[in-house]
CSV table of C-alpha atoms in Angstrom, one decimal:
chain,number,residue,atom,x,y,z
V,16,MET,CA,-2.6,-15.7,0.4
V,17,LYS,CA,-5.4,-13.7,-0.5
V,18,ASP,CA,-6.7,-13.2,2.5
V,19,LEU,CA,-3.1,-12.3,3.7
V,20,TYR,CA,-2.9,-9.3,1.2
V,21,ARG,CA,-6.5,-8.0,2.0
V,22,TYR,CA,-5.7,-8.0,5.9
V,23,ILE,CA,-2.2,-5.8,5.0
V,24,PHE,CA,-4.4,-3.7,2.8
V,25,THR,CA,-7.0,-3.3,5.5
V,26,LYS,CA,-4.5,-2.5,8.1
V,27,ALA,CA,-2.7,0.1,5.8
V,28,TYR,CA,-5.8,1.8,4.9
V,29,PHE,CA,-6.4,2.2,8.8
V,30,PHE,CA,-3.2,3.2,9.6
V,31,CYS,CA,-3.4,5.6,7.2
V,32,ILE,CA,-6.4,7.2,8.7
V,33,THR,CA,-5.2,7.2,11.9
V,34,ILE,CA,-1.8,8.3,12.3
V,35,PHE,CA,-1.8,10.4,9.0
V,36,LYS,CA,-5.6,11.7,9.5
V,37,GLU,CA,-6.1,11.4,5.9
V,38,LYS,CA,-9.8,10.7,5.2
V,39,GLU,CA,-9.9,11.5,1.2
V,40,PHE,CA,-7.5,9.3,0.1
V,41,PRO,CA,-6.4,6.5,2.3
V,42,GLN,CA,-6.8,3.9,-0.5
V,43,TYR,CA,-3.7,5.1,-2.4
V,44,PHE,CA,-1.5,4.3,0.8
V,45,ALA,CA,-2.8,0.9,1.4
V,46,THR,CA,-2.6,0.1,-2.6
V,47,GLY,CA,1.0,1.6,-2.2
V,48,MET,CA,1.8,-0.6,0.8
V,49,LEU,CA,0.8,-3.7,-1.3
V,50,THR,CA,2.5,-2.9,-4.1
V,51,PHE,CA,5.7,-2.9,-2.4
V,52,ALA,CA,4.9,-6.3,-1.4
V,53,ILE,CA,4.4,-7.5,-4.6
V,54,THR,CA,7.2,-5.9,-5.9
V,55,ALA,CA,9.5,-7.1,-3.2
V,56,ASN,CA,8.4,-10.4,-3.4
V,57,PHE,CA,9.1,-10.6,-7.3
V,58,TYR,CA,12.2,-8.7,-6.9
V,59,ILE,CA,14.0,-10.4,-4.2
V,60,LEU,CA,13.1,-14.1,-5.7
V,61,LEU,CA,14.5,-13.2,-9.3
V,62,SER,CA,17.2,-11.5,-8.0
V,63,LEU,CA,18.2,-14.5,-5.8
V,64,ILE,CA,17.6,-16.8,-8.7
V,65,GLU,CA,19.9,-14.6,-11.0
V,66,TYR,CA,22.7,-14.6,-8.3
V,67,LEU,CA,22.6,-18.0,-7.8
V,68,MET,CA,22.4,-19.0,-11.7
V,69,LEU,CA,24.2,-15.9,-13.4
V,70,PRO,CA,26.6,-14.5,-11.0
V,71,ILE,CA,28.4,-12.7,-13.7
V,72,ARG,CA,25.3,-11.0,-15.1
V,73,PHE,CA,24.1,-10.2,-11.5
V,74,ASN,CA,22.9,-6.6,-10.4
V,75,TYR,CA,22.4,-5.9,-14.3
V,76,TYR,CA,18.7,-6.5,-14.8
V,77,GLY,CA,18.0,-4.7,-11.3
V,78,GLU,CA,17.4,-1.3,-12.5
V,79,TYR,CA,14.0,-2.7,-14.2
V,80,TYR,CA,11.7,-3.2,-11.1
V,81,LYS,CA,11.0,0.2,-10.7
V,82,TYR,CA,8.6,-0.3,-14.0
V,83,PHE,CA,7.2,-3.1,-12.6
V,84,ALA,CA,6.3,-1.4,-9.2
V,85,LEU,CA,5.1,1.5,-11.4
V,86,VAL,CA,2.8,-1.0,-13.8
V,87,ILE,CA,1.5,-2.8,-10.5
V,88,PHE,CA,0.6,0.4,-8.8
V,89,ALA,CA,-1.5,1.1,-11.4
V,90,ILE,CA,-3.0,-1.7,-12.1
V,91,ALA,CA,-3.9,-1.9,-8.5
V,92,LEU,CA,-5.4,1.5,-8.3
V,93,LEU,CA,-7.6,1.2,-11.3
V,94,TYR,CA,-8.9,-2.6,-9.7
V,95,VAL,CA,-9.3,-0.9,-6.0
V,96,ASN,CA,-11.0,2.4,-7.2
V,97,ASN,CA,-13.1,0.9,-9.7
V,98,LYS,CA,-16.7,0.9,-7.9
V,99,LYS,CA,-14.9,1.5,-4.5
V,100,ARG,CA,-13.3,-2.0,-4.4
V,101,TYR,CA,-11.9,-1.0,-1.4
V,102,LEU,CA,-14.4,-0.6,0.9
V,103,VAL,CA,-15.5,-4.5,-0.1
V,104,ILE,CA,-12.1,-5.8,1.0
V,105,ILE,CA,-12.4,-3.9,4.0
V,106,LYS,CA,-15.7,-5.2,5.1
V,107,SER,CA,-14.7,-8.9,4.2
V,108,CYS,CA,-11.6,-8.3,6.0
V,109,LYS,CA,-13.9,-7.1,9.2
V,110,GLU,CA,-16.1,-10.1,8.5
V,111,LEU,CA,-13.3,-12.7,9.4
V,112,PRO,CA,-13.7,-14.3,12.6
V,113,ASN,CA,-11.5,-13.5,15.6
V,114,LYS,CA,-9.0,-16.4,15.3
V,115,ARG,CA,-8.8,-16.1,11.9
V,116,LYS,CA,-7.6,-12.6,12.0
V,117,LYS,CA,-5.0,-13.3,14.9
V,118,LYS,CA,-3.5,-15.5,12.6
V,119,LEU,CA,-3.7,-13.1,9.8
V,120,LYS,CA,-1.9,-10.4,12.3
V,121,VAL,CA,0.9,-12.9,13.0
V,122,TYR,CA,1.4,-14.1,9.5
V,123,SER,CA,1.7,-10.6,7.8
V,124,ILE,CA,3.9,-9.4,10.7
V,125,ILE,CA,6.2,-12.2,10.1
V,126,TYR,CA,6.0,-11.6,6.3
V,127,LEU,CA,6.5,-8.2,6.1
V,128,LEU,CA,9.6,-8.6,8.4
V,129,PHE,CA,10.8,-11.2,6.1
V,130,LEU,CA,10.2,-9.0,3.3
V,131,PHE,CA,12.0,-6.0,5.0
V,132,VAL,CA,15.3,-8.2,6.3
V,133,SER,CA,15.7,-10.2,3.1
V,134,PHE,CA,15.4,-7.0,1.3
V,135,PHE,CA,18.3,-5.3,3.0
V,136,LEU,CA,20.3,-8.6,2.8
V,137,LEU,CA,19.8,-8.7,-0.5
V,138,GLY,CA,21.5,-5.3,-0.5
V,139,ALA,CA,24.4,-6.6,1.1
V,140,LEU,CA,24.8,-9.6,-1.1
V,141,ILE,CA,25.0,-7.0,-4.2
V,142,ARG,CA,27.3,-4.5,-2.2
V,143,GLU,CA,29.7,-7.8,-1.7
V,144,TYR,CA,29.6,-9.2,-4.9
V,145,ASN,CA,30.4,-5.3,-6.5
V,146,ILE,CA,33.5,-5.0,-4.2
V,147,VAL,CA,34.7,-8.7,-5.2
V,148,HIS,CA,33.6,-7.8,-9.0
V,149,PRO,CA,33.8,-4.4,-10.1
V,150,LYS,CA,31.5,-3.5,-12.8
V,151,ILE,CA,33.4,-2.6,-16.0
V,152,VAL,CA,31.7,-0.1,-18.2
């Protein structure tokens, strides 16, 4: 899992440099992508558990994930920028064997697509629940 996150960080780093022509702070973009992945993991998992166990309270705690994302982003930025660790992460990813890189490429695409699709499916589930059970204030 650690290699997968490093691979995603490295690809996001070079994506920012290549597409956006950003040369000064691409590590911020890569850290943001990693923060999105980690936050989406926790948010989707906790929301599904909440939906299955507490359907009455569903969609009540969903507003707090943004604070979790900000805290994770701040911690990740401190870690990545301290002693230029992003260069160490990129170097370690470049040193991986080609066979491992190909596997990580496939895994990262599947992983990010799964997160993206499940995020929207969870939104549809929340919308369907709110239509059936309107929130009484």
